[in-house]
PDB file of C-alpha atoms and ligand atoms in Angstrom:
ATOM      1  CA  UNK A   1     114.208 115.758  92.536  1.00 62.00           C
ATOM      2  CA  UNK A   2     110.718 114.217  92.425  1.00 70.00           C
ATOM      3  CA  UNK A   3     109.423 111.758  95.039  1.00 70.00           C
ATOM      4  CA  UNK A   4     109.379 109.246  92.553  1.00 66.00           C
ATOM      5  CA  UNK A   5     113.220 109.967  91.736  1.00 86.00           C
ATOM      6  CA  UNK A   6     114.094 109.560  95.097  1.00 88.00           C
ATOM      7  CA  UNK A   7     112.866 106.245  95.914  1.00 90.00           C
ATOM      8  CA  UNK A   8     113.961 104.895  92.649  1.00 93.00           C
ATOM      9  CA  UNK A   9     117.409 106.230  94.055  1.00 93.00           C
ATOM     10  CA  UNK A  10     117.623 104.546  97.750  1.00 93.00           C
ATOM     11  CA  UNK A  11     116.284 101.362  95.656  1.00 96.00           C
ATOM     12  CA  UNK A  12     118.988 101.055  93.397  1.00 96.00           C
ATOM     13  CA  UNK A  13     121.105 101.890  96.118  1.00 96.00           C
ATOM     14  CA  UNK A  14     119.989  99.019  98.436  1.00 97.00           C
ATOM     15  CA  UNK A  15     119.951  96.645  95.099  1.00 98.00           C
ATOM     16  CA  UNK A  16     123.381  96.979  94.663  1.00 97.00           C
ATOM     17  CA  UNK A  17     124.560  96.762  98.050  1.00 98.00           C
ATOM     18  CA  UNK A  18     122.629  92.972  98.495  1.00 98.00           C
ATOM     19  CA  UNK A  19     124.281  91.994  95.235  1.00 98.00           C
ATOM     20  CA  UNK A  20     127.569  92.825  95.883  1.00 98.00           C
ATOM     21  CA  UNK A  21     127.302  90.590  98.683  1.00 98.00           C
ATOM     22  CA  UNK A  22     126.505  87.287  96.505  1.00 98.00           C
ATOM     23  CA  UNK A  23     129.696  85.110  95.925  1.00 98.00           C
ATOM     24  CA  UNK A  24     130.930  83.157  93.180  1.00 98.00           C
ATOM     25  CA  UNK A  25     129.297  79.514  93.174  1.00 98.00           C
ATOM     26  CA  UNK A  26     126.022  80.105  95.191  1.00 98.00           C
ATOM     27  CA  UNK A  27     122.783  79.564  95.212  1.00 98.00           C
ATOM     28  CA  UNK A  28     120.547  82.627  95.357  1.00 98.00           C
ATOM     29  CA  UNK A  29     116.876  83.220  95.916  1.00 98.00           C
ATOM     30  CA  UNK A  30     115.887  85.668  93.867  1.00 98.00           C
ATOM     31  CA  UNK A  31     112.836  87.775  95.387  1.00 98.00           C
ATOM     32  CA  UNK A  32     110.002  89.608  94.028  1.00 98.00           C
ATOM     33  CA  UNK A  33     109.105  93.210  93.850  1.00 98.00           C
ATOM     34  CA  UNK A  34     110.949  96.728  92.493  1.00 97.00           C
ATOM     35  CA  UNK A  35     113.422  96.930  94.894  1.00 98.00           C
ATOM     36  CA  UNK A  36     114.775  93.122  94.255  1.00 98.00           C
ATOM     37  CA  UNK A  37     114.843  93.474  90.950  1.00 98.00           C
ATOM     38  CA  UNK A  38     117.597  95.986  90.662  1.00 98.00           C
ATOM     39  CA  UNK A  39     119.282  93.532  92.995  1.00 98.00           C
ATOM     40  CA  UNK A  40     118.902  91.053  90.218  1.00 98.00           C
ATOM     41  CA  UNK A  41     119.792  93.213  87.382  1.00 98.00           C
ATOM     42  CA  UNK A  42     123.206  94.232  89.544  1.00 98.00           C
ATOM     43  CA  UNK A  43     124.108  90.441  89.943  1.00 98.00           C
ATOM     44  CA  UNK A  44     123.274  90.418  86.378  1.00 98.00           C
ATOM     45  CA  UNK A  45     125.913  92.493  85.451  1.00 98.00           C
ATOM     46  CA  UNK A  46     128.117  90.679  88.114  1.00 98.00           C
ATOM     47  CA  UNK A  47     128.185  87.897  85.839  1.00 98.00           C
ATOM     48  CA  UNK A  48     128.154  89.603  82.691  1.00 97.00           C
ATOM     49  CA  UNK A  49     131.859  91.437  83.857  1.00 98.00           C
ATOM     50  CA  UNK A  50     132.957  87.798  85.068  1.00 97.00           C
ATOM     51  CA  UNK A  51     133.397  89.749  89.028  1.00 98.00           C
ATOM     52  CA  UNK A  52     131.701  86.777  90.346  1.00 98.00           C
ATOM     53  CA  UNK A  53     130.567  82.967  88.074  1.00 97.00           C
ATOM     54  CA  UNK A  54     128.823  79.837  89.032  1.00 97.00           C
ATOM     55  CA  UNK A  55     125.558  81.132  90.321  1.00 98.00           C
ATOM     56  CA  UNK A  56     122.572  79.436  90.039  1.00 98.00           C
ATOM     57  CA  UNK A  57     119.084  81.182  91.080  1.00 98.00           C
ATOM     58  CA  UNK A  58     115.622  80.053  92.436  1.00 98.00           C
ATOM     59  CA  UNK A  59     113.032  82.450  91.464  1.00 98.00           C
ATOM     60  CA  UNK A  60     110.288  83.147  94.454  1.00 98.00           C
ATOM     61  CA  UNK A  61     108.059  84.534  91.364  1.00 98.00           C
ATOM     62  CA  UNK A  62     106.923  84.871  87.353  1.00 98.00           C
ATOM     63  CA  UNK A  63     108.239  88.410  88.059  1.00 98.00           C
ATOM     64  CA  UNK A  64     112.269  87.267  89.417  1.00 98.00           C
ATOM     65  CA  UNK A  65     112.181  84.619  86.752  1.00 98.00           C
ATOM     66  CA  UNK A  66     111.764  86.595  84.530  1.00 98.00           C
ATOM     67  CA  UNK A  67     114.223  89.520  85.061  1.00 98.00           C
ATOM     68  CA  UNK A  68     116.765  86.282  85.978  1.00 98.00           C
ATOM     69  CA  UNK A  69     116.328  84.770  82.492  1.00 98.00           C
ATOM     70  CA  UNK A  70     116.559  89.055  81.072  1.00 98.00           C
ATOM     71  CA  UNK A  71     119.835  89.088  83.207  1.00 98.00           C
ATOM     72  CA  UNK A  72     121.233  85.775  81.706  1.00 98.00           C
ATOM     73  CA  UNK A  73     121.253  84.301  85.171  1.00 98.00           C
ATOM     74  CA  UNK A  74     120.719  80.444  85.181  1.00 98.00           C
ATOM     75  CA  UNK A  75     117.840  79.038  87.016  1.00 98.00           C
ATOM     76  CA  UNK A  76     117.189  76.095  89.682  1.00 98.00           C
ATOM     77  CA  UNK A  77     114.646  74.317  91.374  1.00 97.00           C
ATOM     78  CA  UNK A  78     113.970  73.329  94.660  1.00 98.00           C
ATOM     79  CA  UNK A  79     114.481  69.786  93.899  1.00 98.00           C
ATOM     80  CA  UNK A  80     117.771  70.297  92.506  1.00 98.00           C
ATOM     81  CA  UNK A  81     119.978  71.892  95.135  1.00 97.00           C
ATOM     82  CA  UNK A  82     119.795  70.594  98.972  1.00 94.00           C
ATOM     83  CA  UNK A  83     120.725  74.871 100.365  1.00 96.00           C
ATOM     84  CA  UNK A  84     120.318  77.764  99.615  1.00 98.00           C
ATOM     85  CA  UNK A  85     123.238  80.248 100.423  1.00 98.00           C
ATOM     86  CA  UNK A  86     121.906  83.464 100.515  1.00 98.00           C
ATOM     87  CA  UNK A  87     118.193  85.157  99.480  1.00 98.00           C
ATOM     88  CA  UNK A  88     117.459  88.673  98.752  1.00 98.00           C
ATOM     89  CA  UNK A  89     113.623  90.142  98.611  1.00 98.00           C
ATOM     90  CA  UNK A  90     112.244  93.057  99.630  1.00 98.00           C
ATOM     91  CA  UNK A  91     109.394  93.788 102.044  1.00 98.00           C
ATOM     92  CA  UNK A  92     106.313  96.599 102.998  1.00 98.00           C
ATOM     93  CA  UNK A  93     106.918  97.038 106.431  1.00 98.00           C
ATOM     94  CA  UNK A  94     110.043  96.214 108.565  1.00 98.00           C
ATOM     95  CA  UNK A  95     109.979  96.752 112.356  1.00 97.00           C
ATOM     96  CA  UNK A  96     112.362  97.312 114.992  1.00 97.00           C
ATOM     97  CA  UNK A  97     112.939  93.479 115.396  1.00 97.00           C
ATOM     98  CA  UNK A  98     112.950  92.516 111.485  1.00 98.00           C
ATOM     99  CA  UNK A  99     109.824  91.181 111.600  1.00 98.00           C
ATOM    100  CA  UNK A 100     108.260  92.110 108.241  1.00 98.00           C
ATOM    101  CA  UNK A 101     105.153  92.201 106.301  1.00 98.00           C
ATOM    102  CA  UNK A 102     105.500  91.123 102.511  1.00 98.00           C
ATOM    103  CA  UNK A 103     103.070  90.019  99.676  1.00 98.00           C
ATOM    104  CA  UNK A 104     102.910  93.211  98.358  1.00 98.00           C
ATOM    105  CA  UNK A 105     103.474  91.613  94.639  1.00 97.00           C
ATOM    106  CA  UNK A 106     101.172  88.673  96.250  1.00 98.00           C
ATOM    107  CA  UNK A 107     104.449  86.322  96.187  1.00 98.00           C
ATOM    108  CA  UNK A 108     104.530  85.689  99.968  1.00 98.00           C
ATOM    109  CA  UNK A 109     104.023  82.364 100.001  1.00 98.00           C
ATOM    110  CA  UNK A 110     106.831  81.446  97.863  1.00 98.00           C
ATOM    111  CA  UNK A 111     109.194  83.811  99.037  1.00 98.00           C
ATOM    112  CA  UNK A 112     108.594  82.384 102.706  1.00 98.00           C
ATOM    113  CA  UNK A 113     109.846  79.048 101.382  1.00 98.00           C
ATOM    114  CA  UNK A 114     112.804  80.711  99.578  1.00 98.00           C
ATOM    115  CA  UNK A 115     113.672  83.500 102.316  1.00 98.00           C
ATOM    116  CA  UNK A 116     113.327  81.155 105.219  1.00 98.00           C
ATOM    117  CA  UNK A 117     115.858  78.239 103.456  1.00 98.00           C
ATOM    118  CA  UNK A 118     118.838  80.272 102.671  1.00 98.00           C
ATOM    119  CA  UNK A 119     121.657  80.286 105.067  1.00 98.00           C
ATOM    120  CA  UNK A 120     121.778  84.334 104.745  1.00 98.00           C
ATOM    121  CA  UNK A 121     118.329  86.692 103.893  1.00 98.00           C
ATOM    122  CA  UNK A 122     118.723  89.894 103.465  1.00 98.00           C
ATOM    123  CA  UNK A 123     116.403  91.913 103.229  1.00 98.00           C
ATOM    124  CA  UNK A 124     116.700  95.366 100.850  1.00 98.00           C
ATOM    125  CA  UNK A 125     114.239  98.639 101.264  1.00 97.00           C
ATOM    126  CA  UNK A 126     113.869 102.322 101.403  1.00 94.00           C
ATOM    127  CA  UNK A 127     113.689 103.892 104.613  1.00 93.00           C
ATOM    128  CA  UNK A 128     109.820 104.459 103.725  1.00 93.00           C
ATOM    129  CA  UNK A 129     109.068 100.783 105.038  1.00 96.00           C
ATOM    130  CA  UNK A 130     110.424 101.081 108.309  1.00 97.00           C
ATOM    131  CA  UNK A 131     107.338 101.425 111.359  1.00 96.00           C
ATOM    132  CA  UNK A 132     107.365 100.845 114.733  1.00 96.00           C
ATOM    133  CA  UNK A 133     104.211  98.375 114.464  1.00 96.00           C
ATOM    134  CA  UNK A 134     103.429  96.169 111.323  1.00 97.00           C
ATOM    135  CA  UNK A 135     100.360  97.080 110.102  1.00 96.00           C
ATOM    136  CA  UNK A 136     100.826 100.757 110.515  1.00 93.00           C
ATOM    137  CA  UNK A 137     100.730 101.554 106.845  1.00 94.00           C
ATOM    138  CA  UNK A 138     100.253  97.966 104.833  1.00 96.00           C
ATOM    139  CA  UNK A 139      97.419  95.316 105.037  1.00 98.00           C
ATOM    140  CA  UNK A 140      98.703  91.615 105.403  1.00 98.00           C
ATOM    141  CA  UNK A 141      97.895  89.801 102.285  1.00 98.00           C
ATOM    142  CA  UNK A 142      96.956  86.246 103.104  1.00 98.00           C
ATOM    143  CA  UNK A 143      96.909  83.420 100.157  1.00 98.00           C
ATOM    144  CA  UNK A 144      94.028  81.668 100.216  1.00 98.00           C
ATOM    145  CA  UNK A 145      92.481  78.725  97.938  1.00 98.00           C
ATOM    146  CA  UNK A 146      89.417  80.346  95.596  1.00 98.00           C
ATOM    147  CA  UNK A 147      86.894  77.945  97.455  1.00 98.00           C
ATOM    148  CA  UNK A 148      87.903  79.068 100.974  1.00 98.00           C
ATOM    149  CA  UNK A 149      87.645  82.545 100.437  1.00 98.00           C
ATOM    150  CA  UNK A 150      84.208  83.493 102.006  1.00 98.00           C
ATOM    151  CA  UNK A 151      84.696  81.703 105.343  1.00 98.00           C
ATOM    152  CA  UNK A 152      88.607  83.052 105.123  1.00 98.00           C
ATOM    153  CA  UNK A 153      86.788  86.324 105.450  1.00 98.00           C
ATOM    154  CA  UNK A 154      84.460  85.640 108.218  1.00 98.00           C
ATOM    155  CA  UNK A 155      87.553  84.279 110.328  1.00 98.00           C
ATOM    156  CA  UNK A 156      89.768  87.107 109.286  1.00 98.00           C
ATOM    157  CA  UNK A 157      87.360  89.500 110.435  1.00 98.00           C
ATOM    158  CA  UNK A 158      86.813  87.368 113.777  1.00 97.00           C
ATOM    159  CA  UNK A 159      90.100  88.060 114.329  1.00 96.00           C
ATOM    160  CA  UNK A 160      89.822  90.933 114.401  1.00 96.00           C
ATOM    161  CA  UNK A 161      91.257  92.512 110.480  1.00 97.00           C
ATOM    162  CA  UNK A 162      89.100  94.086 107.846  1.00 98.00           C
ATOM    163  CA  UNK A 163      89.549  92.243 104.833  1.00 98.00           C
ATOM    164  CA  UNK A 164      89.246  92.655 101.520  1.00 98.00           C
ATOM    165  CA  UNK A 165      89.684  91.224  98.299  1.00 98.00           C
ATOM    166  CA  UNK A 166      92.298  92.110  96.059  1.00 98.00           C
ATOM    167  CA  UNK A 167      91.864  93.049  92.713  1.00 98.00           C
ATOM    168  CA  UNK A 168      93.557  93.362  89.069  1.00 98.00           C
ATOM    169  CA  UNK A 169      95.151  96.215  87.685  1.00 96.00           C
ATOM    170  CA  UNK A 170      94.422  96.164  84.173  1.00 95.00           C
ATOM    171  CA  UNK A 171      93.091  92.986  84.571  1.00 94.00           C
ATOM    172  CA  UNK A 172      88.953  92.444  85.153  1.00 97.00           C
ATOM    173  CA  UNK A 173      88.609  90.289  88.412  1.00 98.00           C
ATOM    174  CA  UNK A 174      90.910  89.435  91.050  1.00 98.00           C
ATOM    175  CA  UNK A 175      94.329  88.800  91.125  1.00 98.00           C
ATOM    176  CA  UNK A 176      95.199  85.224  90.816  1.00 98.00           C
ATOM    177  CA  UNK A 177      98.452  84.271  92.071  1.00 98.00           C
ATOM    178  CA  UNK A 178     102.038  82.462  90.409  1.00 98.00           C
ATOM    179  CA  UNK A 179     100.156  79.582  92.622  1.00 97.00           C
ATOM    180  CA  UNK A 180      96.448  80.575  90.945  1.00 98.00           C
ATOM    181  CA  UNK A 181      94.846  81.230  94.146  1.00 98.00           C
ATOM    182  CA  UNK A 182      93.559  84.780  95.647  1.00 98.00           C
ATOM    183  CA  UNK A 183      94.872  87.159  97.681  1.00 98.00           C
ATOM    184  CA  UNK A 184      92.881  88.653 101.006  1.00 98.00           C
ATOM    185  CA  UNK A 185      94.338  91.842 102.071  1.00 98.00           C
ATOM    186  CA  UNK A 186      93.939  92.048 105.908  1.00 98.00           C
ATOM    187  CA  UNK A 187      93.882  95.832 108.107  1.00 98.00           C
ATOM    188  CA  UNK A 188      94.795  95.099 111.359  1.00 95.00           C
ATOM    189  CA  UNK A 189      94.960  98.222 113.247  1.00 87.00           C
ATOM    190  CA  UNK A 190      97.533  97.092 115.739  1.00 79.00           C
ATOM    191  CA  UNK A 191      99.573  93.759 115.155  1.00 95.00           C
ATOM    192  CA  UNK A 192     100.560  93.202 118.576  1.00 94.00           C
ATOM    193  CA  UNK A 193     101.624  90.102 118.529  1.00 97.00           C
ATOM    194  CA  UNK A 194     102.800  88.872 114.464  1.00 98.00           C
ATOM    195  CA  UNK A 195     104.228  85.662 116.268  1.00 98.00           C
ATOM    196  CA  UNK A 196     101.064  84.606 117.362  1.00 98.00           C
ATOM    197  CA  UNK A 197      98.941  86.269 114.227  1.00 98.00           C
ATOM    198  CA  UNK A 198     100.723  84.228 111.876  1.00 98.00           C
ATOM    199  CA  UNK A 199     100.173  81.131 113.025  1.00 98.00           C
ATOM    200  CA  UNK A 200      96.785  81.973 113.651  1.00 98.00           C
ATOM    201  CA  UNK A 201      96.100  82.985 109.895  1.00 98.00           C
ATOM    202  CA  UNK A 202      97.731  79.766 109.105  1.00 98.00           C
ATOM    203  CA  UNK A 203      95.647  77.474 110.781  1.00 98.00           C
ATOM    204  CA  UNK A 204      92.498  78.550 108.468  1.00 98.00           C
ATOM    205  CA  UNK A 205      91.480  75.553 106.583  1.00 98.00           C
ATOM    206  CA  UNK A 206      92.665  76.875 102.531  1.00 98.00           C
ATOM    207  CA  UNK A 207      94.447  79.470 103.780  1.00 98.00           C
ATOM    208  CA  UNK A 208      98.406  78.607 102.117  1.00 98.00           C
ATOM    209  CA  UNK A 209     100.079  81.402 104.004  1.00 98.00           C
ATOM    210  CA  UNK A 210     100.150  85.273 105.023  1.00 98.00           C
ATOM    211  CA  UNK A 211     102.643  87.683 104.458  1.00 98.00           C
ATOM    212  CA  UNK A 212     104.358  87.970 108.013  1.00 98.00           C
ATOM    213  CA  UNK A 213     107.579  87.158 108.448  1.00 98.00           C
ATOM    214  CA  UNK A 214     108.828  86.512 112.100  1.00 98.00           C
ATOM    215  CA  UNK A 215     112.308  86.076 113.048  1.00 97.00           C
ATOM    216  CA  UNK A 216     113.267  85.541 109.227  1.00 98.00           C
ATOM    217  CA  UNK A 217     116.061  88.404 108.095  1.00 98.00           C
ATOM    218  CA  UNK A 218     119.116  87.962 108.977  1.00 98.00           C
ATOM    219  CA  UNK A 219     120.112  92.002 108.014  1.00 98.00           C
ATOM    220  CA  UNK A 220     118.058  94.789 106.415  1.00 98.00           C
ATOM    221  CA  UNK A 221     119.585  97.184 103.841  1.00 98.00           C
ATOM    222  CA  UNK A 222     118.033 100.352 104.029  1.00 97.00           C
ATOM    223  CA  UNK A 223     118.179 102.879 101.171  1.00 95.00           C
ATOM    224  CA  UNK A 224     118.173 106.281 102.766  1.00 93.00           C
ATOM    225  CA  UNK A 225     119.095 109.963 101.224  1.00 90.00           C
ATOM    226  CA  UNK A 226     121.637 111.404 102.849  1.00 91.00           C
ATOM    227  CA  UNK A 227     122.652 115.031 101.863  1.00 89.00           C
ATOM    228  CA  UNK A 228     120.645 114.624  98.693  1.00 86.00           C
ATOM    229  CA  UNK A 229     123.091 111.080  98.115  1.00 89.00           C
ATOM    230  CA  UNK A 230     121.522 107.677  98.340  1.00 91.00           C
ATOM    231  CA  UNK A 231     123.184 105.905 101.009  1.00 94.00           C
ATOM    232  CA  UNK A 232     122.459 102.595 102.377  1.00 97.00           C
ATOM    233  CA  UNK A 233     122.407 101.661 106.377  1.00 96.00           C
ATOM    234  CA  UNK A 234     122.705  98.372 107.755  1.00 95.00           C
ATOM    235  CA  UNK A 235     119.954  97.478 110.466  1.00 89.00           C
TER     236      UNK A 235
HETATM  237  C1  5RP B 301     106.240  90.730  96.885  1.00 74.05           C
HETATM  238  C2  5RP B 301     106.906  91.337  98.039  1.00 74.05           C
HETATM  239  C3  5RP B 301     107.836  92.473  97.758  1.00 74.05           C
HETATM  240  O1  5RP B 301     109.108  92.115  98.158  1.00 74.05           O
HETATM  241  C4  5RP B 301     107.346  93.683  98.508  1.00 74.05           C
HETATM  242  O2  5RP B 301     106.020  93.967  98.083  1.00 74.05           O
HETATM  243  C5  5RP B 301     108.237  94.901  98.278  1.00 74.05           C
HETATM  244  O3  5RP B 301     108.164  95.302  96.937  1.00 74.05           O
HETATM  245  P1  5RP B 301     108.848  96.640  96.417  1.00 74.05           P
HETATM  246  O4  5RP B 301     110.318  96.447  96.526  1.00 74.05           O
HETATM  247  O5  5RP B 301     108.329  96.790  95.003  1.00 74.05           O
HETATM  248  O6  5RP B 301     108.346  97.770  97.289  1.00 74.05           O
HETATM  249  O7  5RP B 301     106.750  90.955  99.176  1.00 74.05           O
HETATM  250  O8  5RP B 301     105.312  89.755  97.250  1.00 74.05           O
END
């Protein structure tokens, strides 16, 4: 089995752990990114065999409402329901206190909103995303206004990261975001403190938000292979 196979494996594992846990008449953020999205196209099918009804979704994405809407799961706003009951999204890098870093499909700053509203977020990844530091493998993406994105740099780079901008695939340019803003991609060689980092990052005038996420998962669903099996572990 390729590399490739494997992930895809422990992904669709995780996905349809996290959406057997969603319950009839709920309200479910809907995350971004290729692990989520076979947790969408599972509750999907949920519907679609009548195992669970009334569920209404809020999208942290283009990408999640889109797949929703291929999935024939109805939609919702923020300004329509007053809870949300339970999230699912994925994430880059998970450590040993669920802290994460996310914005990997440069939806952070929605999915913060979503993820940190629901009653339950869980979080769904391979066993490739776990470290014992964030920003051992992943640079924090931080959302930024397009005017503010010189002095963003300078301050970033104060602090101490090496950022960069990020740019297109297939597309000339940068990426512009659901939002239409840009994306700085941050190295940090050691995020000590992600408490204390993301509030920092915050406080830079045009900066909307950064992809940590402190003290926000409630459980993370790891996809693992196990004897050549996907399995999935609770952590
Ligand atoms: C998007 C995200 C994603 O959840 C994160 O990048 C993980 O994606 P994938 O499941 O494709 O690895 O934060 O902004």
């Amino acid at each position: 089995m390729s590399d490739t196979d494997t992930i895809t494996l422990m992904k669709q594992a995780v996905g349809r752990v996290a959406a057997a846990r969603v319950k009839s008449d709920s309200v479910v953020g809907l995350g971004t990114g290729s692990t989520t999205a076979y947790a969408i196209q599972y509750i999907g099918e949920r519907l679609q065999k009548g195992e669970i009804k009334n569920i209404v979704g809020i999208p942290t994405s283009f990408q999640a409402e889109v797949l929703a809407k291929q999935y024939n799961i109805p939609l919702t706003s923020l300004d329509a329901v007053d809870h949300i009951d339970i999230a699912i999204d994925g994430a880059d890098e998970v450590d040993p206190d669920k802290h994460m870093i996310k914005g990997g499909g440069a939806a952070h700053t929605r999915e913060k909103v979503v993820d940190s509203l629901a009653n339950e977020f869980i979080v769904v990844v391979d066993a490739g995303k776990l470290v014992d530091r964030l920003g051992s493998t992943f640079l924090l993406p931080v959302e930024v206004i397009p005017m503010a994105v010189s002095p963003t740099m300078r301050k970033l780079t104060a602090l101490g990261g090496k950022p960069e901008l990020r740019m297109g695939v297939k597309k000339a340019g940068p990426v512009v975001t659901d939002e239409g803003n840009l994306i700085i991609d941050v190295k940090f060689d050691q995020i000590e403190n992600p408490a204390e980092l993301e509030k920092e990052i915050n406080n830079i005038p045009g900066v909307l938000d950064n992809g940590l996420f402190v003290g926000v998962a409630d459980l993370v669903l790891v996809g693992e292979i196990i004897d050549g099996k996907p399995s999935v572990r609770e952590f």
